[in-house]
Short mmCIF file of C-alpha atoms in Angstrom, two decimals:
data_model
loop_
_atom_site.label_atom_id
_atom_site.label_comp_id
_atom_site.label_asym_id
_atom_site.label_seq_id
_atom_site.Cartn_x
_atom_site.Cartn_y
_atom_site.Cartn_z
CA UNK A 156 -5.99 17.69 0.45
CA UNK A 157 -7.05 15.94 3.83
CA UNK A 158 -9.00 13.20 2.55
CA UNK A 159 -9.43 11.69 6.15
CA UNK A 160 -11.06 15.32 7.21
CA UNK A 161 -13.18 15.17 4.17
CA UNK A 162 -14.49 11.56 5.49
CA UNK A 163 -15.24 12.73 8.35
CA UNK A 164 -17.17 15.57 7.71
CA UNK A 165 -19.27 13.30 5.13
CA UNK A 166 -19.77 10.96 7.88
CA UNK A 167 -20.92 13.55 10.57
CA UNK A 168 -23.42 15.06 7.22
CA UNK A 169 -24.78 11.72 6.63
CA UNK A 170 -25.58 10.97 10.07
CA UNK A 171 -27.63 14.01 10.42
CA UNK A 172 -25.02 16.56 10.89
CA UNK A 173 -26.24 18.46 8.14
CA UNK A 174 -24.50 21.77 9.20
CA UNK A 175 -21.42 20.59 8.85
CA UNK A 176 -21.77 20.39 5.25
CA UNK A 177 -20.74 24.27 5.05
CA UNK A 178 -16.94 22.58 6.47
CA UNK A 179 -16.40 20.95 3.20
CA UNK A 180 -17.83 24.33 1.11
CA UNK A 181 -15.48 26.52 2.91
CA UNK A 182 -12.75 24.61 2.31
CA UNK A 183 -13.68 23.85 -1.69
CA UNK A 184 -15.64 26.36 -2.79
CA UNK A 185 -12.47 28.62 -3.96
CA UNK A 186 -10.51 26.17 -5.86
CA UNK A 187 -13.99 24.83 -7.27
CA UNK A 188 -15.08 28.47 -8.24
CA UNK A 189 -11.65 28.91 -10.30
CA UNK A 190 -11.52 25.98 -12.15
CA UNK A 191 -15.53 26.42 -13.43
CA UNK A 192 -14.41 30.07 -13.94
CA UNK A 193 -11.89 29.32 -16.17
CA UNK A 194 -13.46 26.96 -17.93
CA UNK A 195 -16.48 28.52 -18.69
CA UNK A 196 -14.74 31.91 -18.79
CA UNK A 197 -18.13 34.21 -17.33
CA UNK A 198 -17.94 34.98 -13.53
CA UNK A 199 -21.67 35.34 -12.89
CA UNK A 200 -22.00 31.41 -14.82
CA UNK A 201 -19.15 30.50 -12.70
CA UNK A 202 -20.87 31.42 -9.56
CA UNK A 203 -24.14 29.85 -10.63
CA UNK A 204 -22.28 26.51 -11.77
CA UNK A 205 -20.12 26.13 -8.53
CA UNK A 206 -23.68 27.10 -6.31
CA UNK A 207 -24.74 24.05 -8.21
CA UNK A 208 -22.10 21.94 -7.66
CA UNK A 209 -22.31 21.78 -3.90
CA UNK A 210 -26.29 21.36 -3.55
CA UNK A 211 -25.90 18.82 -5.95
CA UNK A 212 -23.10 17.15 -4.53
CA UNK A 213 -25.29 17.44 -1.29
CA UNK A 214 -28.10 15.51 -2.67
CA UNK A 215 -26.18 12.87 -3.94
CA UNK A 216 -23.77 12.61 -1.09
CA UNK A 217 -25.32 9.21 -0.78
CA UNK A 218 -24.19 8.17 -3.77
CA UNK A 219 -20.81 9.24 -2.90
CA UNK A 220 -18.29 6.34 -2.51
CA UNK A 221 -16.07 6.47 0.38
CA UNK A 222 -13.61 4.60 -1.22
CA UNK A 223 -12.73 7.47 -3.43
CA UNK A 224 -11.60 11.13 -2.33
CA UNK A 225 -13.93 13.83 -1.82
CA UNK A 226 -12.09 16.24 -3.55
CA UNK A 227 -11.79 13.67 -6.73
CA UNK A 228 -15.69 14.09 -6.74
CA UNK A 229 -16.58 17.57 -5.88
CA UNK A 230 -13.77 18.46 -8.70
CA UNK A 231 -15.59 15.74 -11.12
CA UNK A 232 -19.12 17.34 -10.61
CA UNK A 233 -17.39 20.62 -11.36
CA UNK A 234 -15.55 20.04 -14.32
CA UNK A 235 -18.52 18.27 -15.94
CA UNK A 236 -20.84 21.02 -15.36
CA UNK A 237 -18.30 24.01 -16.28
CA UNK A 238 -17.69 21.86 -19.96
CA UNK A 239 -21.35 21.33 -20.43
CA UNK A 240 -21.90 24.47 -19.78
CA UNK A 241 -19.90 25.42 -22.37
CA UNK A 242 -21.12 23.25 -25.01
CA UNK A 243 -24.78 24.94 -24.28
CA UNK A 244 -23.43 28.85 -24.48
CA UNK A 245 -20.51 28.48 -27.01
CA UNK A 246 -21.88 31.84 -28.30
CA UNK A 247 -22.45 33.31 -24.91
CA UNK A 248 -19.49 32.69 -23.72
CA UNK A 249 -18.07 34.10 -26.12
CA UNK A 250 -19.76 37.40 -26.23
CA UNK A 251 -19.06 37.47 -22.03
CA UNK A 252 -15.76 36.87 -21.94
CA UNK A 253 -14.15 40.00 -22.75
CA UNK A 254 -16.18 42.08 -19.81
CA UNK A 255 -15.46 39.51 -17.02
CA UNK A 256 -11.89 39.26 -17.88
CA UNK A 257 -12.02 43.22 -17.29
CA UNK A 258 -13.58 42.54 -13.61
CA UNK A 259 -10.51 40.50 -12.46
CA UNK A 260 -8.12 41.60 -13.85
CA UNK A 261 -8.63 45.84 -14.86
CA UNK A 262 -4.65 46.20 -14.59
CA UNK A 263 -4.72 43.58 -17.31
CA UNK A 264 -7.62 45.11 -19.56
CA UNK A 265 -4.95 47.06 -21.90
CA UNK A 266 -2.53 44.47 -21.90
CA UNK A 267 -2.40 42.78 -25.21
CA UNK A 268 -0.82 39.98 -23.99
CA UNK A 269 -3.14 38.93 -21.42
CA UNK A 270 -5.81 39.56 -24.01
CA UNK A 271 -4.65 37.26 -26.08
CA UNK A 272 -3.69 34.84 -23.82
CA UNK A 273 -7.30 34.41 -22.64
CA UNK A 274 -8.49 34.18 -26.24
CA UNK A 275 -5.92 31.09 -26.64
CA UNK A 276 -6.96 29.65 -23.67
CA UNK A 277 -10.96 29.97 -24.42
CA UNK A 278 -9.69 28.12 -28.24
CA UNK A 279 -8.03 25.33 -26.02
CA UNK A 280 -9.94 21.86 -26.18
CA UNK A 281 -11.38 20.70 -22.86
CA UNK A 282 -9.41 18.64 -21.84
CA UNK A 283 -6.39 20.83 -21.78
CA UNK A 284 -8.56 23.50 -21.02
CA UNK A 285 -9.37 21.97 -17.60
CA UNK A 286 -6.03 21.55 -17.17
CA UNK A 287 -4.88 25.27 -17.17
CA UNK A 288 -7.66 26.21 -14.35
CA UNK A 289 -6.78 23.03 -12.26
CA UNK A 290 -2.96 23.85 -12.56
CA UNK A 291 -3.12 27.71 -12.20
CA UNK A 292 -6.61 28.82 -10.82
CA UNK A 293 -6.60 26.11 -8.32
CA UNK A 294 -3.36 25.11 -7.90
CA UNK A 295 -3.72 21.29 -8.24
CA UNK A 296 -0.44 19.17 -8.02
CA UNK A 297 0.08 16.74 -10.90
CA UNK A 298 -0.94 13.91 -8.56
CA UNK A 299 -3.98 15.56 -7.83
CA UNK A 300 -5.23 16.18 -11.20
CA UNK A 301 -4.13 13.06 -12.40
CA UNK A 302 -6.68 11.67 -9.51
CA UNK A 303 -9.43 13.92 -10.27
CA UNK A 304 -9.13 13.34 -13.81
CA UNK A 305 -8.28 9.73 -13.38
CA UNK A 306 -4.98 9.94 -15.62
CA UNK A 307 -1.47 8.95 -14.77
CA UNK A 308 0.52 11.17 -13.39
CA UNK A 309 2.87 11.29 -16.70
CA UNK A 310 -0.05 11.74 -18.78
CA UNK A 311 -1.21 14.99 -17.10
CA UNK A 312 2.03 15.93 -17.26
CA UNK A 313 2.41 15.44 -21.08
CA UNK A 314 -0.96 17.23 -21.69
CA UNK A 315 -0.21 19.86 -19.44
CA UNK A 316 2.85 20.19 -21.64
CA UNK A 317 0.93 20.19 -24.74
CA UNK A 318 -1.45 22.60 -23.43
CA UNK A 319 1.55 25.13 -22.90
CA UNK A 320 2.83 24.53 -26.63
CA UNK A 321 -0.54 25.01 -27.63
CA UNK A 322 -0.68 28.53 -25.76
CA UNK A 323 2.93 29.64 -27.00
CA UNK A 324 1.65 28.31 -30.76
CA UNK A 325 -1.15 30.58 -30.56
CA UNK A 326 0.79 33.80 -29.28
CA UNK A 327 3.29 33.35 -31.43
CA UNK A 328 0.90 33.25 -34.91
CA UNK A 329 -0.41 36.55 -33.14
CA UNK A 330 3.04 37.81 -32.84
CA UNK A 331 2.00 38.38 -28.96
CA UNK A 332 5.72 37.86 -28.45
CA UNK A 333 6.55 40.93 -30.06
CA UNK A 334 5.49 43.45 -27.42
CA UNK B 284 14.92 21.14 -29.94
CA UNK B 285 14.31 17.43 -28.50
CA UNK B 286 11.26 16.15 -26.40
CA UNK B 287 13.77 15.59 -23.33
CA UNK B 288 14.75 19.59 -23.39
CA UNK B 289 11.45 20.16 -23.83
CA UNK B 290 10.24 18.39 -20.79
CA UNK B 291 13.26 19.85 -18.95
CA UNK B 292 11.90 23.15 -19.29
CA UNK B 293 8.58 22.00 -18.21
CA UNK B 294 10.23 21.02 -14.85
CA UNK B 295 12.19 24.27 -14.55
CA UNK B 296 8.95 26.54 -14.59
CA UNK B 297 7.75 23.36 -12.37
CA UNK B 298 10.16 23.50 -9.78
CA UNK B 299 10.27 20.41 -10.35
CA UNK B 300 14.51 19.91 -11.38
CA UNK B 301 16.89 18.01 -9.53
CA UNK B 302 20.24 18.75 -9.00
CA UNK B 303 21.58 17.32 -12.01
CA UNK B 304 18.71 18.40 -14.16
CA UNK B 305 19.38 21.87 -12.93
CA UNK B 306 22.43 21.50 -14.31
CA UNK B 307 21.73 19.84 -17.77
CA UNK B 308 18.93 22.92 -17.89
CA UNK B 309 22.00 25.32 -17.56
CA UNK B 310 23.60 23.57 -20.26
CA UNK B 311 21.00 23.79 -22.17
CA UNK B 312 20.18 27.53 -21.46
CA UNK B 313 23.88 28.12 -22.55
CA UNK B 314 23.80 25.92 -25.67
CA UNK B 315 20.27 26.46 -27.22
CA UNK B 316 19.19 29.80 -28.85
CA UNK B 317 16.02 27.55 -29.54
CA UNK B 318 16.05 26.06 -26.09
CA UNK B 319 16.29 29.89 -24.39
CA UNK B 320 13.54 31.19 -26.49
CA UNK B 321 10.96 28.36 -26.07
CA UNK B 322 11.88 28.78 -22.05
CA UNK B 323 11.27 32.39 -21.61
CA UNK B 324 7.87 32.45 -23.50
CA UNK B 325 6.81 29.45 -22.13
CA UNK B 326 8.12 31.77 -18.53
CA UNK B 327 6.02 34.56 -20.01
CA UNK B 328 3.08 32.69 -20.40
CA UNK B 329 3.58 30.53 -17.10
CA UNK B 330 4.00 33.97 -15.28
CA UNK B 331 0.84 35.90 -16.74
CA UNK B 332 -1.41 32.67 -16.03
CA UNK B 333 0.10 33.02 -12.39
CA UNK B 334 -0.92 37.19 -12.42
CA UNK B 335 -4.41 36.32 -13.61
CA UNK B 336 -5.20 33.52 -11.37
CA UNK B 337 -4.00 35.68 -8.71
CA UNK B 338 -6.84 38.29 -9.55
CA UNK B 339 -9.88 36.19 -9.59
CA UNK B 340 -11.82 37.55 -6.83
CA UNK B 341 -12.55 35.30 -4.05
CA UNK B 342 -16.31 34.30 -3.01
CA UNK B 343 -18.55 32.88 -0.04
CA UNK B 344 -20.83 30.34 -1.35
CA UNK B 345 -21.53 29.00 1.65
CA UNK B 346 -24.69 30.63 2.59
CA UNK B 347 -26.31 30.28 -0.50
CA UNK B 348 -25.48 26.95 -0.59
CA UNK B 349 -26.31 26.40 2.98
CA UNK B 350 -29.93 27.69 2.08
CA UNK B 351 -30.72 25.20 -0.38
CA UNK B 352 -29.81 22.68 1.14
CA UNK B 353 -32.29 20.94 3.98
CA UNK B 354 -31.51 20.80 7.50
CA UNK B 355 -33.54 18.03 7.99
CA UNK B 356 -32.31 15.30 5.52
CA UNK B 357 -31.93 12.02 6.59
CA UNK B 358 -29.14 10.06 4.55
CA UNK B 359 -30.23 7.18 6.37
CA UNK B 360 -33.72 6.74 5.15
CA UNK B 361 -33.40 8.30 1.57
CA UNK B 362 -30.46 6.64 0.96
CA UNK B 363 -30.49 5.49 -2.70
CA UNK B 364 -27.52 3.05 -3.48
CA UNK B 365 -25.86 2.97 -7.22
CA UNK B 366 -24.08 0.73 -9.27
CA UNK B 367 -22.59 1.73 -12.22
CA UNK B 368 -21.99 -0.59 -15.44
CA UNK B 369 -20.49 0.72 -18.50
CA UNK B 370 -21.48 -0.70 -21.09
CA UNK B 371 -18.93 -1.91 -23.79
CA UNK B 372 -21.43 -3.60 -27.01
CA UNK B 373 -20.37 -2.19 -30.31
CA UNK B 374 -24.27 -1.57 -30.96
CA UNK B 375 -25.05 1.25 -30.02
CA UNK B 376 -28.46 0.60 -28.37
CA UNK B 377 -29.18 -2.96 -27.23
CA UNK B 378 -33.22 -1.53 -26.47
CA UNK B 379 -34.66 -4.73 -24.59
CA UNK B 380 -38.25 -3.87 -23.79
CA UNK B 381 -39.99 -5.91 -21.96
CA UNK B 382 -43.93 -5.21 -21.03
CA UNK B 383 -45.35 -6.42 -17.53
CA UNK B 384 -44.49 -9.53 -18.08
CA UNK B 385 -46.54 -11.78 -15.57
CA UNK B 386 -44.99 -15.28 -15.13
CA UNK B 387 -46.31 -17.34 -13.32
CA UNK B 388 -45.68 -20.62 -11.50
CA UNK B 389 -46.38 -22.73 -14.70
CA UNK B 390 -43.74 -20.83 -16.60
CA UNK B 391 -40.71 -23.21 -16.51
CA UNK B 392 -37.51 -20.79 -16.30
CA UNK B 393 -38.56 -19.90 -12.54
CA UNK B 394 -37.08 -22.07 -10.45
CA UNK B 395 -39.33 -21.86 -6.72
CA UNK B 396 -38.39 -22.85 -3.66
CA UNK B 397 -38.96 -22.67 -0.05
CA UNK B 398 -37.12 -19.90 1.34
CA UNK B 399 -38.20 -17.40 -1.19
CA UNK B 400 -37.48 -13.29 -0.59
CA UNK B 401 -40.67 -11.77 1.68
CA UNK B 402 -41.93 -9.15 -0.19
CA UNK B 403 -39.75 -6.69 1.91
CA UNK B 404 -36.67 -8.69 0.03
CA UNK B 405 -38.09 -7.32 -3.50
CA UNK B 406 -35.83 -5.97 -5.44
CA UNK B 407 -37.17 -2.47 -7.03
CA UNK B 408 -34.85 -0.70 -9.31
CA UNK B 409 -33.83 1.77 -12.20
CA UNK B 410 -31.92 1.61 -14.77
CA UNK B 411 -30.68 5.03 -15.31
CA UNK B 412 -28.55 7.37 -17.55
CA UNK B 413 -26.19 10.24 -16.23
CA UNK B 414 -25.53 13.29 -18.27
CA UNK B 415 -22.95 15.20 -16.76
CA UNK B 416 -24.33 15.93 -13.58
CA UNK B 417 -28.07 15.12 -14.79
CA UNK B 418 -29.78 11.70 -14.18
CA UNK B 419 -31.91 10.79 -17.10
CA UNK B 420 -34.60 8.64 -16.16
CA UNK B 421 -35.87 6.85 -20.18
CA UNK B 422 -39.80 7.35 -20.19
CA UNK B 423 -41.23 4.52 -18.47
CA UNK B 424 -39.00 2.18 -20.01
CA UNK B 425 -36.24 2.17 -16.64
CA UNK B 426 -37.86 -0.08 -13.50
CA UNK B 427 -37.07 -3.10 -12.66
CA UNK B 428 -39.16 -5.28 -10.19
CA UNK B 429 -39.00 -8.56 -8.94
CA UNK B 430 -42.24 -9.22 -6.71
CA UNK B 431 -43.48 -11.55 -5.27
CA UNK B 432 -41.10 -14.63 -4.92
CA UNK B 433 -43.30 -16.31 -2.55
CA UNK B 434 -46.29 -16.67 -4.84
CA UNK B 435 -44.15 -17.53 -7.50
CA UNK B 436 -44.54 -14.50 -9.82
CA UNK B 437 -41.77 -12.45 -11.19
CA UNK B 438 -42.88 -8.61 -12.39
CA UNK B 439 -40.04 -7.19 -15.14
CA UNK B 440 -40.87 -4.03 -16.54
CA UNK B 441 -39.16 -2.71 -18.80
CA UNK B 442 -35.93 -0.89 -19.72
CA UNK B 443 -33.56 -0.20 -21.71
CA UNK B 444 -29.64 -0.04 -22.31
CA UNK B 445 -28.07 2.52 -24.49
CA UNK B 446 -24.10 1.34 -24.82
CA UNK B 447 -20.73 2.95 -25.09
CA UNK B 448 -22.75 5.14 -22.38
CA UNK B 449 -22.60 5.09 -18.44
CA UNK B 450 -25.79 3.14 -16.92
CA UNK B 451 -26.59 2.64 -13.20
CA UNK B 452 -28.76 0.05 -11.68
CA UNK B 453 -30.27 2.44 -9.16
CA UNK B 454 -31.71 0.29 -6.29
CA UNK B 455 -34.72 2.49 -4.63
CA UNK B 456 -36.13 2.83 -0.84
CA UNK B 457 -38.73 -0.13 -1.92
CA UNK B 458 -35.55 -2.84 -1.40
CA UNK B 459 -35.40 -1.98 2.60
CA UNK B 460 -33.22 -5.23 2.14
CA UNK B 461 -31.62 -5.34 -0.35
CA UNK B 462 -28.03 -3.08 -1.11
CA UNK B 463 -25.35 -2.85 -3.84
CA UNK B 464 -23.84 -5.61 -2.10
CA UNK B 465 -26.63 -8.17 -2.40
CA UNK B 466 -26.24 -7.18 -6.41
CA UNK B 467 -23.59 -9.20 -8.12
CA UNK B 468 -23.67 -9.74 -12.05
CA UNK B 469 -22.51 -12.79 -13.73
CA UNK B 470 -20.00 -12.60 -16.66
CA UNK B 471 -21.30 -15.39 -19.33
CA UNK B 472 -18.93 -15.44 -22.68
CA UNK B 473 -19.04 -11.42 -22.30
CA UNK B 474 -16.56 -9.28 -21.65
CA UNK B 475 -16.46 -7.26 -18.22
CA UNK B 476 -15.87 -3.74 -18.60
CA UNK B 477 -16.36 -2.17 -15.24
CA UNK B 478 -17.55 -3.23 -11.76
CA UNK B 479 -19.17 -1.39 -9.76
CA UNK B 480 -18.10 2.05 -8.08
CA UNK B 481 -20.92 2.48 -5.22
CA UNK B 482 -21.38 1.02 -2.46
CA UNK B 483 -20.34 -2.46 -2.57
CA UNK B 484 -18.89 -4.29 -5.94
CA UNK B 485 -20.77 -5.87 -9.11
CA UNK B 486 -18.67 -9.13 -9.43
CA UNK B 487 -19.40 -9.30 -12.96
CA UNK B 488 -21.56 -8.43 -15.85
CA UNK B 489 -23.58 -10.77 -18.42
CA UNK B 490 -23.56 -7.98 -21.46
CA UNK B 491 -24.22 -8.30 -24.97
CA UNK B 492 -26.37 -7.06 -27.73
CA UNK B 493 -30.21 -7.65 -26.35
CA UNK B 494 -28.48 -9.62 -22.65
CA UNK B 495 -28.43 -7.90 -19.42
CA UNK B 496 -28.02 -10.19 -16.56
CA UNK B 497 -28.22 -8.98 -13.25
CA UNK B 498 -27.75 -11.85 -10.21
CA UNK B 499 -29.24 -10.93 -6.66
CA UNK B 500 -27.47 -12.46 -4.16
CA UNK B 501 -29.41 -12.36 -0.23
CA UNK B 502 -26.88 -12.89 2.45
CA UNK B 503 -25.45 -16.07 1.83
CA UNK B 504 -27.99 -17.39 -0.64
CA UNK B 505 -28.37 -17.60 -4.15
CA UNK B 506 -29.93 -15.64 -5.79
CA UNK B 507 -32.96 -14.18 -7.90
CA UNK B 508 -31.67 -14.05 -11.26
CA UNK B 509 -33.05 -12.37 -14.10
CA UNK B 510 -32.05 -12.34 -17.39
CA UNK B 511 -32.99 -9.87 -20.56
CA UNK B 512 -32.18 -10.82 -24.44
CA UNK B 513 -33.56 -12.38 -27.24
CA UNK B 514 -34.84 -15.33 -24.79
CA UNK B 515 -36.02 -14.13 -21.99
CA UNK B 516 -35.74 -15.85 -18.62
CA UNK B 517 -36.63 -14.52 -15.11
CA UNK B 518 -35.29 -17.24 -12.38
CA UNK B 519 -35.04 -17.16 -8.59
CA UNK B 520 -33.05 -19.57 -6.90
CA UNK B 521 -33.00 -20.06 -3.17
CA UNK B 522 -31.29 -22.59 -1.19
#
C-alpha cells in the first residue's frame, strides 16, 4: 500500500479536488468489498456496506488524521460496519448465506467441503473472522493487518493461527476430511 | 504435536520458511504422522479459502459512490476537528449535567483579565459518542460553550461522559480560532489513558468519576479552563 499516494490524493480532495476522490475508490474498493463480504457473508449487504464506507469516509475525510495510513482507516470503517452489520441481521445472514455463496462460487455449490467450510467460517468469532477475509479475500500481509487492526505483528499471526485450528476443528467434528 | 511445529506449518502454507526452517519442516514431515496430517488439512483448507476468494466477483463502486458524494465540498470551511479521549473510570457513567450555568463576574472561580478571547476565540463544542461508524450526539446534554470572556461570563451547557466508551470533544465551525491544537487537557491525580488522535495532541486528561477537565490553550497563552465534577469551576486565565 502507497501510503504517500494515498496522502496525496487526500490532500488534492481536501483542497477542492473532489474528483479525485474516485483515485482512492478504485484502488480500495476491491479489497474493501471482500473483506465486508466475508464478513457479513451476503453480496448485495456487502455492496451496500462498502457503498457506505467510502461516502462516509468522504464526509469525514476531515476527521481523518494524516498521521495514520489511509488504508488503516478505510479498512477500520469497513470492518466496523461489516461486524455491526452482523450483530443487526444474525438471522438474515444466516438465511442469505447459502444463495450468495452459490453466486461466486457455482463450481463450489455441490462441494461439501466448501459448504462446510463457509458454515465454519460464518461460526468464527469476529475477530478471527476478520481475519480470514483480510488474509484471503484481500490479501493483507501480516504487517498490514496488524496495522489496520492495531495488533502486533505476532499477535495476528497467533490468531490467524488459531483461526485455522478453529476451521480444521470444525471440519474435522463434521468429518469434512473424509471426502 | 508442539506449538513450534505448529507454527512451522503456519509458515510453510505462509511462504514464510527459511532455509533452515525448510529443513526442520522436512524433518518434521518425515517424522510426524500427526505433524503430516495437521499440514495437509490445514493445506486443504488454506487452498479452498484461496479457490473461493478467487471467485468473488469483482465490482465498480466508483460511480455510485462518486454520485453521493458533492462536488462542491469545501474541507476548508466545514472542517470539523476531533479529539478523541477514552475514557478509563471504573463507573460506568460519570453523567455531569450541568444547566446554563450563567457566572458571572462576581462568581470567584473566574479568574478575568485583560487580554480575554474576542468572541471569535469562543470555544463551541460537542462532546460526542461513536458507534461503529455512527456519531451519537446525547439529547441536548453534548455542547460545550465558553462565551463571552470579555464580559466576564462563562456559558457551560451541559454534557455528559459515558466511560469504558470512546468520547470526542468535537470542536465546531463557531471556534474560527480555535483547533485541536489550542485544546490541551491537564492530568490532575488521574490516570491518562489516551491522547488525542486528530489533528493536533491532547497533552493530558483530568478524568475521574463526575471530573472532566478540558484546558484551552490560545497561541502562547494560558488558557480558559473549565472544569466539571462534584465542584464545579469554570476559569479563564490570560496572561
Amino acid at each position: 500500500m502507497s501510503t504517500d499516494e494515498d496522502r496525496i490524493w487526500v490532500n488534492e480532495v481536501m483542497s477542492g479536488k473532489v474528483s479525485h476522490y474516485r483515485f482512492l475508490v478504485e484502488k480500495y474498493q476491491q479489497p474493501v468489498f471482500r473483506v465486508v463480504f466475508k464478513i457479513c457473508g451476503n453480496t448485495n449487504a456487502a455492496n451496500e456496506i462498502a457503498h457506505d464506507v467510502f461516502v462516509k469516509a468522504f464526509q469525514s475525510l476531515s476527521q481523518f488524521n494524516p498521521k495514520y495510513k489511509f488504508f488503516s482507516w478505510i479498512y477500520r470503517i469497513a470492518i466496523n460496519s461489516a461486524l455491526a452489520h452482523v450483530k443487526q441481521n444474525k438471522r438474515m445472514v444466516s438465511i442469505d448465506r447459502l444463495p450468495d455463496m452459490a453466486d461466486h462460487n457455482a463450481d463450489a455449490n455441490n462441494n461439501e467441503i466448501d459448504s462446510l467450510l463457509h458454515k465454519a467460517i460464518e461460526q468464527l468469532p469476529g475477530k478471527y473472522k476478520v481475519l480470514i477475509a483480510m488474509k484471503y479475500y484481500a490479501g493483507h500481509s501480516y504487517t498490514d493487518m496488524a496495522e489496520v487492526l492495531g495488533l502486533e505483528e505476532k499477535k495476528v499471526k497467533s490468531r490467524l493461527f488459531d483461526a485455522r485450528k478453529m476451521l480444521k476443528d470444525y471440519l474435522e467434528k463434521t468429518k469434512c476430511f473424509n471426502y | 504435536m508442539k506449538k513450534k511445529d505448529k507454527i512451522l506449518i503456519q509458515q510453510k502454507i505462509d511462504g514464510m520458511l527459511s532455509d533452515a526452517q525448510e529443513k526442520a519442516f522436512q524433518l518434521l514431515m518425515l517424522n510426524s504422522a500427526k505433524a503430516r496430517d495437521f499440514y495437509e488439512k490445514l493445506c486443504l483448507i488454506d487452498q479452498r479459502l484461496k479457490t473461493d476468494a478467487a471467485g468473488v466477483s469483482d465490482l465498480n463502486l466508483c460511480p455510485g459512490v462518486m454520485d453521493n458524494v458533492p462536488v462542491n465540498k469545501n474541507f476548508e470551511v466545514s472542517n470539523r476537528k476531533l479529539i478523541t479521549l477514552r475514557t478509563n473510570s471504573i463507573l460506568k457513567y460519570a453523567a455531569v449535567l450541568l444547566v446554563g450555568l450563567f457566572l458571572g463576574a462576581t462568581f470567584s472561580t473566574i479568574i478575568l483579565s485583560k487580554n480575554e478571547f474576542a468572541d471569535k476565540n469562543d470555544l463551541y463544542g460537542t462532546i460526542i459518542k461513536r458507534s461503529g461508524s455512527k456519531t451519537l450526539y446525547s439529547n441536548g446534554a453534548t455542547s460545550i460553550h465558553l462565551q463571552s470572556m470579555l464580559s466576564g461570563n462563562v456559558s457551560i451547557n451541559l454534557f455528559t461522559i459515558e466511560t469504558n466508551s470512546e468520547v470526542e470533544f468535537e470542536i465546531t465551525n463557531k471556534s474560527p480560532n480555535l483547533d485541536a491544537q489550542n485544546i490541551i487537557t491537564v492530568q490532575n491525580g488521574y490516570n491518562i489513558d489516551q491522547t488525542g488522535t486528530s489533528i493536533g495532541d491532547i497533552t493530558g486528561i483530568i478524568k475521574g468519576p463526575s471530573v472532566f477537565q478540558l484546558n484551552v490553550l490560545k497561541g502562547n497563552q494560558t488558557s480558559a479552563v473549565f472544569r466539571i465534577g462534584n465542584d464545579v469551576v469554570a476559569k479563564a486565565f490570560f496572561e
